[in-house]
Coordinates of C-alpha atoms in Angstrom, one line a residue:
X4 CA 276.6 24.6 -34.7
X5 CA 274.7 26.0 -37.6
X6 CA 271.6 23.2 -37.0
X7 CA 267.8 24.5 -37.0
X8 CA 266.9 25.4 -33.5
X9 CA 263.4 23.7 -33.0
X10 CA 260.8 23.6 -30.6
X11 CA 260.9 20.2 -28.9
X12 CA 257.7 18.3 -28.2
X13 CA 258.3 15.5 -25.8
X14 CA 256.2 12.5 -26.1
X15 CA 256.0 11.8 -22.4
X16 CA 255.8 14.0 -19.2
X17 CA 258.7 13.3 -16.8
X18 CA 258.7 13.4 -13.0
X19 CA 261.2 16.3 -12.5
X20 CA 260.9 17.0 -8.8
X21 CA 260.9 15.5 -5.4
X22 CA 259.1 16.4 -2.4
X23 CA 261.0 17.6 0.9
X24 CA 260.6 19.4 4.1
X25 CA 262.0 23.1 3.4
X26 CA 263.7 24.7 6.2
X27 CA 262.8 28.4 4.8
X28 CA 263.9 30.2 1.8
X29 CA 267.7 30.5 2.8
X30 CA 267.9 26.4 3.0
X31 CA 270.0 25.2 0.0
X32 CA 270.6 21.6 0.4
X33 CA 272.2 21.3 -2.7
X34 CA 269.0 22.1 -4.4
X35 CA 267.0 25.3 -5.8
X36 CA 264.1 26.0 -4.1
X37 CA 261.0 28.1 -4.5
X38 CA 261.5 31.6 -2.8
X39 CA 257.7 31.9 -1.9
X40 CA 257.6 29.0 0.9
X41 CA 257.2 30.2 4.3
X42 CA 259.9 29.0 7.2
X43 CA 259.3 25.4 8.5
X44 CA 256.4 24.9 5.9
X45 CA 255.9 21.3 4.4
X46 CA 256.7 22.1 0.7
X47 CA 257.9 21.1 -2.6
X48 CA 261.9 21.4 -3.6
X49 CA 263.2 21.6 -7.3
X50 CA 265.8 18.5 -7.3
X51 CA 268.4 19.1 -10.1
X52 CA 269.9 15.6 -9.8
X53 CA 266.4 13.8 -10.3
X54 CA 266.0 16.4 -13.2
X55 CA 269.2 15.4 -15.0
X56 CA 268.5 12.0 -14.5
X57 CA 265.4 11.9 -16.0
X58 CA 266.2 14.0 -18.9
X59 CA 269.3 12.0 -19.6
X60 CA 266.9 9.0 -20.2
X61 CA 264.4 10.9 -22.2
X62 CA 266.8 12.2 -24.6
X63 CA 269.2 9.3 -24.3
X64 CA 272.3 11.0 -23.2
X65 CA 274.7 10.6 -20.1
X66 CA 273.8 12.1 -16.8
X67 CA 277.0 13.9 -17.0
X68 CA 276.1 15.7 -20.0
X69 CA 272.8 17.1 -18.8
X70 CA 274.3 18.1 -15.5
X71 CA 277.1 19.8 -17.4
X72 CA 274.8 21.7 -19.5
X73 CA 272.4 22.4 -16.5
X74 CA 275.4 24.0 -14.6
X75 CA 276.5 26.2 -17.6
X76 CA 272.8 27.5 -18.1
X77 CA 272.5 28.3 -14.3
X78 CA 275.7 30.1 -14.6
X79 CA 274.2 32.5 -17.2
X80 CA 275.9 31.0 -20.2
X81 CA 274.4 31.3 -23.5
X82 CA 273.4 28.2 -25.9
X83 CA 275.7 29.4 -28.6
X84 CA 278.5 29.9 -26.3
X85 CA 277.9 26.3 -24.6
X86 CA 277.4 24.8 -28.1
X87 CA 280.5 26.0 -29.5
X88 CA 283.1 26.7 -26.8
X89 CA 282.2 24.7 -24.1
X90 CA 282.0 21.2 -25.5
X91 CA 284.1 19.5 -23.0
X92 CA 281.6 20.1 -20.1
X93 CA 278.5 18.9 -22.0
X94 CA 280.6 16.3 -24.5
X95 CA 279.6 17.6 -27.3
X96 CA 275.8 18.1 -26.9
X97 CA 274.5 20.3 -30.0
X98 CA 272.5 23.6 -29.7
X99 CA 269.2 21.8 -30.6
X100 CA 269.8 19.5 -27.7
X101 CA 270.7 22.4 -25.5
X102 CA 267.7 24.4 -26.2
X103 CA 265.4 21.1 -25.3
X104 CA 267.4 20.9 -21.9
X105 CA 266.8 24.8 -21.5
X106 CA 262.9 24.2 -22.2
X107 CA 262.6 21.2 -20.0
X108 CA 264.3 22.8 -17.3
X109 CA 262.0 26.3 -17.2
X110 CA 258.9 23.9 -17.4
X111 CA 260.2 21.7 -14.5
X112 CA 261.0 24.7 -12.2
X113 CA 257.6 26.1 -13.3
X114 CA 255.9 22.8 -12.4
X115 CA 257.4 22.7 -9.0
X116 CA 256.8 26.5 -8.2
X117 CA 253.1 25.8 -9.2
X118 CA 253.1 22.6 -6.7
X119 CA 254.3 24.8 -4.0
X120 CA 251.6 27.4 -4.7
X121 CA 248.8 24.6 -4.9
X122 CA 250.0 23.1 -1.5
X123 CA 250.0 26.5 0.3
X124 CA 246.6 27.3 -0.9
X125 CA 244.8 24.0 -0.1
X126 CA 246.6 23.9 3.2
X127 CA 245.4 27.7 3.8
X128 CA 241.8 26.2 3.4
X129 CA 242.5 23.7 6.0
X130 CA 241.7 20.6 3.5
X131 CA 245.1 19.3 2.8
X132 CA 245.3 15.7 3.5
X133 CA 248.3 13.2 3.6
X134 CA 246.6 11.5 0.4
X135 CA 246.1 14.9 -1.8
X136 CA 249.4 15.9 -1.0
X137 CA 251.0 12.7 -2.0
X138 CA 249.0 13.1 -5.3
X139 CA 250.2 16.6 -5.8
X140 CA 253.9 16.0 -5.1
X141 CA 254.1 12.7 -7.5
X142 CA 252.2 14.7 -9.9
X143 CA 254.5 15.0 -13.3
X144 CA 251.9 16.6 -15.9
X145 CA 250.6 20.2 -15.4
X146 CA 246.8 19.4 -16.6
X147 CA 246.6 16.7 -14.2
X148 CA 248.1 18.8 -11.4
X149 CA 245.5 21.6 -12.3
X150 CA 242.7 18.8 -12.2
X151 CA 243.7 17.9 -8.6
X152 CA 243.4 21.4 -7.6
X153 CA 240.1 22.3 -9.5
X154 CA 237.7 21.7 -6.3
X155 CA 240.0 23.8 -4.2
X156 CA 240.4 26.6 -6.9
X157 CA 238.1 29.8 -6.2
X158 CA 235.4 29.5 -8.4
X159 CA 232.5 31.8 -9.5
X160 CA 229.2 31.6 -8.1
X161 CA 228.1 27.9 -9.6
X162 CA 224.8 26.2 -9.4
X163 CA 226.5 23.9 -6.8
X164 CA 228.0 26.9 -5.1
X165 CA 224.6 28.4 -4.4
X166 CA 223.3 25.1 -3.3
X167 CA 226.0 24.9 -0.5
X168 CA 225.1 28.5 0.4
X169 CA 221.4 27.2 0.8
X170 CA 223.0 24.3 3.1
X171 CA 222.4 21.4 0.9
X172 CA 226.2 19.9 1.0
X173 CA 225.0 17.2 3.8
X174 CA 222.5 16.2 1.5
X175 CA 224.9 16.1 -1.5
X176 CA 226.9 13.8 0.8
X177 CA 224.0 11.2 1.3
X178 CA 223.7 11.1 -2.4
X179 CA 227.2 10.6 -3.0
X180 CA 227.7 8.2 -0.6
X181 CA 224.8 5.9 -1.9
X182 CA 224.5 4.0 1.1
X183 CA 220.9 2.7 2.3
X184 CA 219.5 5.1 5.2
X185 CA 217.4 4.8 8.3
X186 CA 214.4 6.6 7.8
X187 CA 212.0 7.2 4.8
X188 CA 213.4 9.2 1.7
X189 CA 210.7 11.9 2.6
X190 CA 212.2 12.3 6.2
X191 CA 215.6 12.6 4.9
X192 CA 215.0 15.3 2.4
X193 CA 212.7 17.3 5.0
X194 CA 215.3 18.0 7.3
X195 CA 216.7 20.2 4.4
X196 CA 213.8 22.6 3.3
X197 CA 214.3 25.8 4.5
X198 CA 212.1 28.5 2.6
X199 CA 214.1 31.3 4.0
X200 CA 217.2 29.9 2.3
X201 CA 215.0 29.4 -0.9
X202 CA 214.9 25.6 -0.8
X203 CA 211.0 25.7 -0.8
X204 CA 210.1 21.8 -1.0
X205 CA 211.4 18.6 -1.7
X206 CA 212.2 19.1 -5.2
X207 CA 214.3 22.3 -4.3
X208 CA 216.4 20.5 -2.0
X209 CA 217.1 17.6 -4.3
X210 CA 217.8 19.7 -7.3
X211 CA 220.2 21.5 -5.6
X212 CA 222.0 18.7 -3.9
X213 CA 222.1 17.1 -7.2
X214 CA 223.8 19.9 -8.7
X215 CA 226.7 19.7 -6.0
X216 CA 227.0 15.9 -6.9
X217 CA 227.3 17.1 -10.6
X218 CA 230.1 19.2 -10.0
X219 CA 232.1 17.0 -7.6
X220 CA 231.6 14.4 -10.3
X221 CA 232.7 16.9 -12.9
X222 CA 235.6 17.7 -10.9
X223 CA 237.1 14.1 -9.9
X224 CA 240.2 13.7 -11.8
X225 CA 239.6 10.3 -12.9
X226 CA 236.4 11.3 -14.5
X227 CA 237.9 14.2 -16.2
X228 CA 240.8 12.0 -17.5
X229 CA 238.3 9.5 -18.8
X230 CA 236.5 12.1 -20.6
X231 CA 239.3 13.6 -22.4
X232 CA 240.3 9.8 -23.4
X233 CA 236.8 9.5 -25.2
X234 CA 236.9 12.7 -26.7
X235 CA 240.2 11.7 -28.3
X236 CA 238.4 9.2 -30.2
X237 CA 235.9 11.7 -31.6
X238 CA 236.0 13.1 -35.0
X239 CA 236.1 17.0 -35.8
X240 CA 233.3 17.9 -38.0
X241 CA 233.2 20.9 -40.4
X242 CA 230.3 22.6 -42.1
X243 CA 230.1 25.7 -44.2
X244 CA 227.3 28.1 -42.4
X245 CA 224.5 29.2 -44.4
X246 CA 225.0 31.8 -47.0
X247 CA 228.8 31.7 -46.7
X248 CA 229.7 29.5 -49.6
X249 CA 230.8 32.1 -52.0
X250 CA 232.7 34.5 -49.4
X251 CA 234.4 31.5 -47.8
X252 CA 235.4 29.6 -51.1
X253 CA 239.1 29.5 -50.1
X254 CA 238.0 27.0 -47.2
X255 CA 235.8 24.6 -49.7
X256 CA 237.6 21.8 -48.9
X257 CA 236.4 22.1 -45.4
X258 CA 232.5 22.7 -45.9
X259 CA 231.9 19.1 -45.6
X260 CA 234.8 17.6 -43.6
X261 CA 234.8 14.9 -41.2
X262 CA 238.3 13.7 -39.8
X263 CA 239.6 11.8 -36.5
X264 CA 240.9 14.4 -34.3
X265 CA 243.9 12.1 -33.5
X266 CA 245.1 11.7 -37.1
X267 CA 244.3 15.4 -38.1
X268 CA 247.3 17.3 -39.5
X269 CA 248.4 20.8 -38.0
X270 CA 247.8 22.7 -40.8
X271 CA 244.2 21.1 -41.5
X272 CA 243.2 21.9 -37.6
X273 CA 244.7 25.7 -38.0
X274 CA 242.5 26.2 -41.4
X275 CA 239.5 24.8 -39.8
X276 CA 240.1 27.2 -36.9
X277 CA 240.6 30.2 -39.2
X278 CA 237.5 29.3 -41.0
X279 CA 235.6 29.1 -37.6
X280 CA 237.2 32.6 -36.8
X281 CA 236.1 34.4 -40.0
X282 CA 232.5 32.8 -39.5
X283 CA 232.4 30.7 -42.6
X284 CA 232.6 27.2 -40.9
X285 CA 230.9 25.5 -38.0
X286 CA 232.8 23.2 -35.9
X287 CA 231.7 20.4 -33.9
X288 CA 233.0 17.3 -32.0
X289 CA 231.5 14.1 -33.0
X290 CA 231.2 11.1 -30.4
X291 CA 228.7 8.5 -29.3
X292 CA 227.3 10.6 -26.6
X293 CA 224.6 7.9 -25.8
X294 CA 227.0 5.0 -25.4
X295 CA 229.0 7.4 -23.2
X296 CA 226.3 8.4 -20.7
X297 CA 225.4 4.7 -20.3
X298 CA 229.1 3.7 -19.3
X299 CA 229.3 6.7 -17.1
X300 CA 226.1 5.7 -15.2
X301 CA 227.5 2.3 -14.8
X302 CA 230.9 4.1 -13.7
X303 CA 229.0 6.4 -10.9
X304 CA 226.0 4.9 -9.9
X305 CA 227.2 1.9 -7.6
X306 CA 223.9 0.8 -5.7
X307 CA 221.1 -0.2 -7.6
X308 CA 218.8 -0.1 -4.7
X309 CA 219.6 3.3 -3.7
X310 CA 216.4 5.5 -2.9
X311 CA 217.8 8.2 -5.0
X312 CA 219.0 6.2 -7.7
X313 CA 216.2 8.1 -10.4
X314 CA 217.7 11.1 -9.7
X315 CA 221.0 10.4 -9.7
X316 CA 220.6 9.0 -13.2
X317 CA 219.4 12.2 -14.4
X318 CA 222.5 14.0 -12.6
X319 CA 224.9 12.0 -14.7
X320 CA 223.0 13.1 -17.6
X321 CA 223.4 16.7 -16.7
X322 CA 226.9 16.3 -15.4
X323 CA 227.9 14.8 -18.6
X324 CA 226.1 17.4 -21.1
X325 CA 226.4 20.5 -19.0
X326 CA 230.1 19.7 -17.3
X327 CA 232.1 16.7 -18.2
X328 CA 231.9 17.0 -22.0
X329 CA 232.5 20.6 -22.5
X330 CA 235.3 20.4 -20.1
X331 CA 236.9 17.5 -21.8
X332 CA 236.2 19.0 -25.3
X333 CA 237.9 22.2 -23.9
X334 CA 240.9 20.2 -23.1
X335 CA 241.0 18.4 -26.3
X336 CA 240.9 21.9 -28.6
X337 CA 243.7 23.2 -26.0
X338 CA 245.9 20.1 -27.0
X339 CA 245.3 20.1 -30.5
X340 CA 246.3 23.6 -30.6
X341 CA 249.1 23.1 -28.8
X342 CA 250.3 20.3 -31.0
X343 CA 249.5 22.3 -33.9
X344 CA 251.2 25.3 -33.0
X345 CA 254.3 23.5 -32.0
X346 CA 254.5 21.5 -35.5
X347 CA 253.5 24.6 -37.5
X348 CA 256.2 27.0 -35.4
X349 CA 259.0 24.2 -36.2
X350 CA 258.5 24.7 -40.2
X351 CA 258.5 28.4 -39.7
X352 CA 261.7 28.3 -37.8
X353 CA 263.0 26.3 -40.9
X354 CA 261.8 28.7 -43.2
X355 CA 263.4 31.2 -41.3
X356 CA 266.7 29.8 -41.1
X357 CA 266.4 29.3 -45.1
X358 CA 265.8 33.0 -45.2
X359 CA 268.4 34.2 -43.0
X360 CA 271.0 31.9 -44.7
X361 CA 270.6 32.3 -48.1
X362 CA 273.8 33.0 -49.8
X363 CA 274.8 36.9 -50.0
X364 CA 275.5 38.3 -53.2
X365 CA 278.4 40.3 -51.6
X366 CA 279.7 43.9 -52.1
X367 CA 278.2 44.8 -55.2
X368 CA 276.3 47.9 -56.3
X369 CA 272.7 47.1 -56.2
X370 CA 269.7 48.5 -57.3
X371 CA 266.6 47.8 -55.4
X372 CA 263.2 48.0 -56.8
X373 CA 259.8 48.3 -54.9
X374 CA 257.3 47.2 -57.5
X375 CA 253.6 49.1 -57.5
X376 CA 251.0 49.9 -60.0
X377 CA 249.5 53.2 -59.3
X378 CA 252.0 54.7 -57.3
X379 CA 254.8 53.4 -59.5
X380 CA 258.1 51.6 -58.6
X381 CA 260.3 53.0 -56.0
X382 CA 264.0 52.5 -57.3
X383 CA 267.0 53.0 -54.8
X384 CA 270.5 52.5 -55.5
X385 CA 273.3 51.4 -52.8
X386 CA 276.9 50.9 -53.1
X387 CA 278.9 48.0 -52.6
X388 CA 279.2 48.6 -48.7
X389 CA 275.4 49.0 -48.7
X390 CA 275.1 53.1 -48.3
X391 CA 272.4 54.8 -49.8
X392 CA 273.4 56.5 -53.2
X393 CA 270.0 58.0 -55.0
X394 CA 266.6 57.2 -55.6
X395 CA 263.9 57.5 -58.6
X396 CA 260.5 56.4 -58.9
X397 CA 259.5 54.9 -62.3
X398 CA 256.1 54.0 -63.7
X399 CA 256.4 50.8 -66.2
X400 CA 253.4 48.9 -65.0
X401 CA 249.3 49.9 -65.5
X402 CA 247.9 52.3 -65.3
X403 CA 250.7 54.9 -66.6
X404 CA 252.8 52.2 -68.3
X405 CA 255.6 54.5 -69.1
X406 CA 258.0 51.7 -70.4
X407 CA 260.4 53.8 -72.4
X408 CA 260.8 56.7 -69.6
X409 CA 261.0 54.1 -66.9
X410 CA 263.8 51.9 -69.0
X411 CA 265.7 55.1 -70.0
X412 CA 265.8 56.0 -66.4
X413 CA 266.9 52.8 -65.2
X414 CA 269.5 52.3 -67.6
X415 CA 270.9 55.6 -66.8
X416 CA 271.2 54.5 -62.8
X417 CA 272.7 51.7 -64.0
X418 CA 275.4 53.2 -66.0
X419 CA 275.9 56.3 -63.7
X420 CA 276.7 53.9 -60.8
X421 CA 278.1 50.7 -62.5
X422 CA 275.2 48.7 -60.7
X423 CA 275.9 45.0 -61.3
X424 CA 273.0 43.8 -59.6
X425 CA 269.2 44.3 -59.8
X426 CA 266.9 43.5 -56.6
X427 CA 263.4 43.3 -57.2
X428 CA 260.7 42.8 -54.4
X429 CA 258.3 40.1 -54.7
X430 CA 255.3 41.9 -53.8
X431 CA 252.4 43.5 -55.6
X432 CA 253.2 44.2 -59.5
X433 CA 256.5 42.0 -59.0
X434 CA 255.6 39.8 -62.1
X435 CA 255.1 43.0 -64.2
X436 CA 258.3 44.5 -63.2
X437 CA 260.4 41.1 -63.4
X438 CA 259.2 41.2 -67.1
X439 CA 260.1 44.7 -67.7
X440 CA 263.5 44.6 -66.1
X441 CA 264.4 41.4 -68.1
X442 CA 263.4 42.9 -71.2
X443 CA 265.2 45.9 -70.5
X444 CA 268.4 44.3 -69.7
X445 CA 268.1 42.2 -72.8
X446 CA 267.5 45.1 -75.4
X447 CA 270.7 46.6 -74.1
X448 CA 272.9 43.8 -73.5
X449 CA 273.7 44.9 -70.2
X450 CA 275.7 42.7 -68.1
X451 CA 273.7 42.9 -65.0
X452 CA 272.1 40.3 -62.6
X453 CA 268.3 40.5 -61.9
X454 CA 266.9 38.6 -58.7
X455 CA 263.4 38.6 -57.0
X456 CA 263.7 38.5 -53.6
X457 CA 261.2 38.1 -50.5
X458 CA 260.1 41.4 -49.4
X459 CA 258.3 40.4 -46.5
X460 CA 258.2 42.7 -43.7
X461 CA 259.8 45.5 -45.7
X462 CA 257.2 47.9 -45.1
X463 CA 257.4 47.1 -41.4
X464 CA 261.3 48.0 -41.3
X465 CA 260.8 51.1 -43.3
X466 CA 258.2 52.8 -40.7
X467 CA 260.3 51.4 -37.8
X468 CA 262.4 53.7 -35.7
X469 CA 265.7 51.5 -36.7
X470 CA 265.0 52.9 -40.3
X471 CA 264.2 56.3 -39.2
X472 CA 267.7 56.6 -37.4
X473 CA 269.4 54.6 -40.4
X474 CA 267.8 57.0 -43.0
X475 CA 266.1 59.9 -41.5
X476 CA 266.1 62.0 -44.6
X477 CA 264.4 59.3 -47.0
X478 CA 260.8 58.9 -47.6
X479 CA 259.2 55.6 -46.2
X480 CA 258.7 53.8 -49.6
X481 CA 262.5 54.7 -50.6
X482 CA 263.6 53.0 -47.5
X483 CA 261.7 49.8 -48.4
X484 CA 263.6 49.9 -51.7
X485 CA 266.8 50.1 -49.9
X486 CA 265.9 47.1 -47.8
X487 CA 265.1 45.2 -50.7
X488 CA 268.7 46.2 -52.3
X489 CA 270.3 44.9 -49.0
X490 CA 268.4 41.6 -48.9
X491 CA 270.2 40.5 -51.8
X492 CA 273.6 41.8 -50.7
X493 CA 273.4 40.3 -47.3
X494 CA 270.0 39.0 -46.0
X495 CA 271.0 38.3 -42.7
X496 CA 272.3 41.5 -41.9
X497 CA 269.1 43.2 -43.2
X498 CA 266.5 40.8 -42.0
X499 CA 268.0 40.9 -38.6
X500 CA 266.5 44.6 -38.4
X501 CA 262.9 43.4 -38.8
X502 CA 260.8 41.8 -35.8
X503 CA 261.1 38.0 -36.8
X504 CA 257.3 37.8 -36.4
X505 CA 256.8 40.6 -39.3
X506 CA 259.0 38.1 -41.8
X507 CA 256.6 35.8 -43.9
X508 CA 257.7 32.4 -42.6
X509 CA 254.4 30.5 -43.4
X510 CA 250.7 29.8 -43.8
X511 CA 248.8 30.4 -40.7
X512 CA 251.7 32.1 -39.0
X513 CA 249.4 34.8 -37.6
X514 CA 247.1 31.9 -36.0
X515 CA 249.6 30.1 -33.9
X516 CA 250.6 31.0 -30.5
X517 CA 252.5 34.2 -31.1
X518 CA 254.7 34.1 -27.9
X519 CA 255.9 30.6 -29.0
X520 CA 256.5 31.6 -32.4
X521 CA 258.2 34.6 -31.3
X522 CA 260.6 32.9 -28.8
X523 CA 261.6 30.0 -31.8
X524 CA 261.9 32.6 -34.3
X525 CA 264.3 34.9 -32.1
X526 CA 266.3 31.7 -31.0
X527 CA 266.5 30.8 -35.1
X528 CA 268.1 34.4 -35.8
X529 CA 270.4 34.1 -32.7
X530 CA 271.7 30.7 -33.8
X531 CA 272.3 32.0 -37.6
X532 CA 273.9 35.1 -36.7
X533 CA 276.2 33.4 -34.1
X534 CA 277.0 30.5 -36.6
X535 CA 278.0 32.9 -39.1
X536 CA 280.0 35.7 -37.0
X537 CA 279.6 39.4 -37.1
X538 CA 282.1 42.2 -37.9
X539 CA 282.5 44.3 -34.7
X540 CA 283.3 47.4 -37.2
X541 CA 280.7 47.0 -39.4
X542 CA 277.8 45.4 -37.8
X543 CA 274.6 47.4 -37.1
X544 CA 273.1 47.6 -33.5
X545 CA 270.3 45.2 -35.0
X546 CA 272.8 42.3 -35.8
X547 CA 275.0 43.0 -32.8
X548 CA 272.2 42.7 -30.6
X549 CA 271.8 38.8 -31.5
X550 CA 275.4 38.0 -30.9
X551 CA 275.7 36.1 -27.6
X552 CA 276.2 37.7 -24.2
X553 CA 275.4 41.3 -25.9
X554 CA 271.6 42.5 -26.3
X555 CA 269.8 45.4 -27.8
X556 CA 271.2 48.0 -25.0
X557 CA 274.9 46.9 -25.2
X558 CA 274.7 46.7 -29.1
X559 CA 273.9 50.2 -29.2
X560 CA 276.9 51.0 -26.7
X561 CA 279.1 49.3 -29.1
X562 CA 277.7 51.2 -32.1
X563 CA 278.3 54.5 -30.2
X564 CA 281.8 54.0 -28.6
X565 CA 282.7 53.0 -32.4
X566 CA 281.2 56.2 -34.1
X567 CA 283.3 58.2 -31.4
X568 CA 286.6 56.4 -31.1
X569 CA 286.5 54.8 -34.3
X570 CA 287.2 51.3 -35.5
X571 CA 288.1 48.5 -32.9
X572 CA 291.6 47.3 -33.7
X573 CA 291.3 44.1 -31.6
X574 CA 288.5 42.3 -29.6
X575 CA 290.1 43.3 -26.5
X576 CA 289.2 46.9 -26.9
X577 CA 285.6 46.1 -26.9
X578 CA 286.2 45.8 -23.2
X579 CA 286.7 50.0 -23.1
X580 CA 283.0 49.9 -24.2
X581 CA 280.6 51.2 -21.2
X582 CA 279.3 48.3 -19.1
X583 CA 280.9 45.9 -21.7
X584 CA 281.9 43.4 -18.7
X585 CA 284.2 40.4 -18.5
X586 CA 281.1 37.8 -18.6
X587 CA 279.6 39.7 -21.7
X588 CA 283.0 39.6 -23.5
X589 CA 283.4 36.0 -22.7
X590 CA 280.1 35.1 -24.3
X591 CA 280.6 37.3 -27.2
X592 CA 284.1 37.5 -28.5
X593 CA 284.3 34.2 -30.0
X594 CA 281.4 35.2 -32.6
X595 CA 283.1 39.1 -33.1
X596 CA 285.4 39.5 -36.1
X597 CA 287.9 42.1 -36.2
X598 CA 289.5 42.3 -39.6
X599 CA 293.4 42.5 -40.1

C-alpha cells in the first residue's frame, strides 16, 4: 500500500484470447464469453487461462498470482482490499501491479468483444472467409484489428463507392490483377462505358476504376502498416504563423522547430499541440515523399508490361497523397497523443499524491486567508476540529493598502481565538499578502506559524454542492478561505471534496485525455485515502466515498445514520446503516477507524 498508482504503458500487445465455437450465450466451458453471440454461431471467446499465462510472462510474475488477482477482481473485490488483505491469494502483488492487471483484463475483454462484433458484421455481409476469420481471431492489436475490418466497415460515399455504383468494380479487378488480357485495351474499357450511369467515355471508366484501386490499396493492412512505419521516421515541423509572433510569445521555442517524432518528449508534443490549437503554430510532418512513392510503385505495380501501367502509376501517387499518407499521419498523431497523455498523466498522478499526502498540521486553531487585490483578502477562522468560527475582509494590498487596519484586524482574530496557524492561498496577491503577514507576526512578536498552501480548486469547491451543504450561510469567497485553512490542517480530508481534475497537478493538464486523467487521479485519491485510513465518526461524505467498497451513495447514508443515531461505537455497528451489506463491510472495515 501507499505506492503511486500509475497508468501502465505496455511495450507490446499480447495475444489475450482464443477462438472457439460458442454454444450459445449460456455456454460456459470455464470461460467468460461475449453475451451478444447468437446461438450456434462461430465466434470468439475470452480465455481467462490464456490471459493469465501471457500477462504473467509480461509482468514477470507467476501464473498463480495472476489467476488469484483475476479471480478476486471478478468477484467484485476492490484493489485496496486485495492489496492489503488478500496477499495470500496474489502472493504479495502490490497495488500498482494489481491496477495494471485490472487494466489489461478490461482491454483484453474489450478486444474479444470487438472481434465478435467484427466477425458477426462481416459474416452478415457474406464476406467472411476462413483466411480472414483466422486473421481476426489471431490479431492481438486493436489498431491492426480495425485495419482488417476497414474494407468491410460502412462508409460515406467515397469516390470509390460512387465508381462501384456505376458498375466499374469488374474493371478495377482487372487493374488490380495486372494480368495480360485477350483483346485490346480499348475493347476492355469499351464494355464499361455507359452514359446512363455517368460513364461517358473511356477516360471516365478508367478514372473511376482507378479510384476503386486506390481505395483497395489504401485499405490493405500491409500497406497501411508500411505507411505507419514510414511516418514514424519523420520529423515534426513547427512554424509560427504570420503575424502571431507577439501574441504567441510563450510558444517562442517552437517558432522554427524540427524534431524526430520518435524522440519527441511528451511535454514538447503537448506544447506544440496547444500552440496549434491556439492558432499560433502551424504543424506539419516532414518525410521523403518522393522516395516513398517510388518504393510504393515498386511494391504495388508488379507487371511492367501491363496495358494500364501508366494509369496505375498515377493511381499509386493518388493513393499515397490522398489516402495512405493522411491515414498514416492520422494514426501517428493518435499514437503520439496517447503516448504523451499516458506519460503526462503519470506525472500528474504523482503530483496529486504529493498534494494529498502532505503532512497535516493537525488539530490547531487556523486562520485561512484567500488573497486578493481589488476585493481584498477574505479571512476565515476555524477551530482545532475544523469548525468555522468567524470571518473578516482586510485590505493590506493595492489599491487600498490599509495595512495598519488590516494588521489590527488580523491581530485581534489571532488573540481572540488563540490561533497558532495562518494558511495563505498561493493565488493572486499571494506574495504581497505573505509579506504583509510576515511583517505583522515579526512586529508583534507572535508565536504563530505562517504557511503558503496550494489553493488550486478552492474556487471550484466554494461554489460546489458539497460546500453549500457544509456552509449554507457563508458567502462563496468565505468558503474559499475556510477551504484554504482546512488544507493546512488536513490536506487529504479537504482535497477529496474537490473533483481531482480541478486540482492543479501539472502543465497541460487540460490538454490530455480527460477520461484517462480522471481515472488516474481518482485512483490516486482512492489509494491515498485507503493507505491512511478514515475515522468513521468524523469523516465527511466526500472522504468516506473513496473508502474501498463504499462509494458516494453509501457514504451519505453512513453520515445520515451517524447524525441521527450518534457516533459508531464499533465497526460492526456500520452494518446497521441501510444497505450496508456484508460485501461492502468486508471491503471497507479494514480502512475505517472507530476510536476507543
